[in-house]
Amino acid sequence: MIQTFGWPSIVFLLHGLTWTAGLSILTFAFSGIFGLVFALGRALGPRWLKALIAAYIQLVQATPLLIVVFLVFYGLSFLGLYFPPFAAAAISLTMYATAYLSDIWRGCIEAIPRTQWEAADSLALTPVQKLRYVILPQALRIALGPTAGFMVQIVKNTSVTALIGFVELTRAGQLLNNMTFQPFHVFLTVAVMYFAVCYPLSWWSEALKERKHAGAAH
């Protein structure tokens, strides 16, 4: 039955937007944990660990996200590991985002001047205390801007999961278009919703970068 585009259609898209937001938050939370571990391992770990993490990062960054999603959702099922669309989406996006966040944060850790590391050593701090009280707080200030900017990419990348049947915002738009046959209204609304989420994050990212540069100038 062909329906007209109206308020119920917008509510349906907003429901899809909540799943997009939930998947984005879950992805950022888990990739943030793994990304920090990988960043520390690559910046401070032994040579074999650095090589292993670097290989993972290069492999994932050289692979399209869609292929990662398909491998998790379809490929692992041949090994007896079946994940429902939401779980497969969260796993694949976490794998993908971890590779980029760990690279961003590793660069921020290595950007801390060597004098700061030497000052922490002179205070006889343990390695954990050195990271907690001296290195990571400074690295965090450097990483805020790029991290906020990458959050925009996470939100937009959730649209790829529509191809495995996960009903986030893009998939909701596809389903609604099949019912209403009004692609202009449907996908314009979808674009506005993405903009409403991504633009504030982009603005925040730029504001953080400007604040860092202003602080460095002083």
Coordinates of C-alpha atoms in Angstrom, one line a residue, residues 15-189:
H15 CA 13.3 5.8 15.3
G16 CA 16.0 4.9 12.8
L17 CA 18.1 7.9 13.9
T18 CA 18.0 6.6 17.5
W19 CA 19.5 3.3 16.3
T20 CA 22.1 5.2 14.4
A21 CA 23.0 7.2 17.5
G22 CA 23.0 4.1 19.7
L23 CA 25.3 2.2 17.3
S24 CA 27.6 5.2 17.1
I25 CA 27.9 5.6 20.8
L26 CA 28.5 1.9 21.3
T27 CA 31.1 1.9 18.5
F28 CA 32.9 4.9 20.0
A29 CA 32.9 3.4 23.5
F30 CA 34.4 0.1 22.5
S31 CA 36.7 1.4 19.9
G32 CA 37.9 4.0 22.4
I33 CA 38.9 1.3 24.9
F34 CA 40.6 -0.9 22.3
G35 CA 42.1 2.2 20.6
L36 CA 43.7 3.4 23.8
V37 CA 45.2 0.0 24.5
F38 CA 46.5 -0.3 20.9
A39 CA 47.9 3.3 21.0
L40 CA 49.8 2.6 24.2
G41 CA 51.0 -0.7 22.9
R42 CA 52.2 0.8 19.7
A43 CA 53.8 3.8 21.4
L44 CA 55.4 2.1 24.4
G45 CA 55.2 -1.7 23.8
P46 CA 58.0 -4.1 22.8
R47 CA 59.0 -4.3 19.1
W48 CA 56.9 -7.4 18.4
L49 CA 53.8 -5.8 19.8
K50 CA 54.3 -2.6 17.8
A51 CA 54.7 -4.7 14.6
L52 CA 51.5 -6.7 15.4
I53 CA 49.4 -3.6 16.1
A54 CA 50.8 -1.8 13.0
A55 CA 49.9 -4.8 10.8
Y56 CA 46.4 -4.8 12.1
I57 CA 46.0 -1.0 11.6
Q58 CA 47.4 -1.2 8.0
L59 CA 45.2 -4.1 7.2
V60 CA 42.0 -2.6 8.4
Q61 CA 42.7 0.9 7.0
A62 CA 43.4 -0.6 3.6
T63 CA 40.1 -2.6 3.6
P64 CA 36.8 -0.9 2.7
L65 CA 34.4 -0.8 5.7
L66 CA 31.8 -2.6 3.6
I67 CA 34.1 -5.6 3.2
V68 CA 34.7 -5.7 7.0
V69 CA 30.9 -5.6 7.6
F70 CA 30.4 -8.4 5.1
L71 CA 33.2 -10.5 6.5
V72 CA 31.8 -10.3 10.0
F73 CA 28.1 -10.8 9.0
Y74 CA 28.4 -13.3 6.2
G75 CA 32.0 -14.7 6.4
L76 CA 32.0 -15.7 10.0
S77 CA 28.7 -17.6 9.6
F78 CA 30.7 -20.2 7.5
L79 CA 32.8 -20.8 10.6
G80 CA 29.7 -21.3 12.8
L81 CA 29.7 -17.8 14.2
Y82 CA 26.4 -16.1 13.4
F83 CA 25.8 -12.5 14.6
P84 CA 22.5 -10.7 14.2
P85 CA 22.7 -7.5 12.2
F86 CA 23.1 -5.2 15.2
A87 CA 25.9 -7.2 16.8
A88 CA 27.7 -7.6 13.4
A89 CA 27.4 -3.9 12.8
A90 CA 28.8 -3.1 16.2
I91 CA 31.7 -5.5 15.9
S92 CA 32.7 -4.4 12.4
L93 CA 32.5 -0.7 13.1
T94 CA 34.4 -1.2 16.3
M95 CA 37.2 -3.0 14.4
Y96 CA 37.3 -0.3 11.8
A97 CA 37.2 2.6 14.3
T98 CA 39.8 1.1 16.5
A99 CA 42.4 1.1 13.7
Y100 CA 41.9 4.9 13.2
L101 CA 41.5 6.0 16.8
S102 CA 44.6 4.1 17.9
D103 CA 46.5 5.8 15.1
I104 CA 45.2 9.2 16.2
W105 CA 45.9 8.7 19.9
R106 CA 49.3 7.1 19.3
G107 CA 50.4 10.2 17.4
C108 CA 49.1 12.4 20.3
I109 CA 51.1 10.4 22.8
E110 CA 54.2 10.6 20.8
A111 CA 53.7 14.3 20.3
I112 CA 54.4 14.9 24.0
P113 CA 57.9 16.4 24.3
R114 CA 60.6 14.2 25.5
T115 CA 61.4 16.6 28.3
Q116 CA 58.0 15.8 29.8
W117 CA 58.9 12.1 29.9
E118 CA 62.3 12.9 31.4
A119 CA 60.7 15.2 34.1
A120 CA 58.3 12.3 35.0
D121 CA 61.3 10.0 35.3
S122 CA 63.1 12.5 37.6
L123 CA 60.1 12.4 40.0
A124 CA 60.6 8.6 40.3
L125 CA 57.1 8.0 39.1
T126 CA 56.1 4.4 38.1
P127 CA 55.2 3.8 34.5
V128 CA 51.4 3.9 35.3
Q129 CA 51.8 7.1 37.3
K130 CA 53.8 8.7 34.5
L131 CA 51.0 8.0 32.0
R132 CA 48.2 8.9 34.4
Y133 CA 49.5 12.2 35.8
V134 CA 51.9 13.5 33.1
I135 CA 51.6 12.0 29.6
L136 CA 47.9 11.1 29.1
P137 CA 46.4 14.4 30.4
Q138 CA 48.5 16.3 27.9
A139 CA 47.9 13.9 25.1
L140 CA 44.1 14.1 25.8
R141 CA 44.1 17.9 25.1
I142 CA 45.8 17.3 21.8
A143 CA 43.5 14.4 20.9
L144 CA 40.2 16.1 21.6
G145 CA 39.8 17.9 18.3
P146 CA 40.8 15.0 16.0
T147 CA 38.7 12.6 18.1
A148 CA 35.6 14.7 17.9
G149 CA 36.1 15.0 14.1
F150 CA 36.4 11.2 13.8
M151 CA 33.1 10.8 15.6
V152 CA 31.5 12.4 12.6
Q153 CA 33.0 9.6 10.4
I154 CA 31.6 7.0 12.8
V155 CA 28.1 8.4 12.5
K156 CA 28.2 8.5 8.8
N157 CA 29.8 5.1 8.5
T158 CA 26.8 3.5 10.3
S159 CA 24.9 3.9 7.0
V160 CA 27.0 1.0 5.5
T161 CA 25.3 -1.4 7.9
A162 CA 22.0 -0.9 6.0
L163 CA 23.3 -3.4 3.5
I164 CA 23.1 -6.2 6.1
G165 CA 19.6 -5.3 7.1
F166 CA 20.2 -3.3 10.2
V167 CA 17.5 -0.6 10.3
E168 CA 19.4 2.5 11.2
L169 CA 18.6 5.9 9.6
T170 CA 19.7 5.1 6.0
R171 CA 17.9 1.7 6.0
A172 CA 14.8 3.3 7.5
G173 CA 14.9 5.8 4.6
Q174 CA 15.1 3.0 2.1
L175 CA 12.2 1.1 3.6
L176 CA 10.1 4.3 3.8
N177 CA 10.9 5.2 0.2
N178 CA 9.6 1.7 -0.8
M179 CA 6.3 2.5 0.9
T180 CA 5.8 6.1 -0.2
F181 CA 7.7 6.3 -3.6
Q182 CA 8.7 9.8 -2.6
P183 CA 12.5 9.7 -2.6
F184 CA 13.0 13.4 -2.6
H185 CA 11.0 14.0 0.6
V186 CA 12.4 10.8 2.3
F187 CA 16.1 11.2 1.6
L188 CA 16.1 15.0 2.0
T189 CA 14.7 14.4 5.5

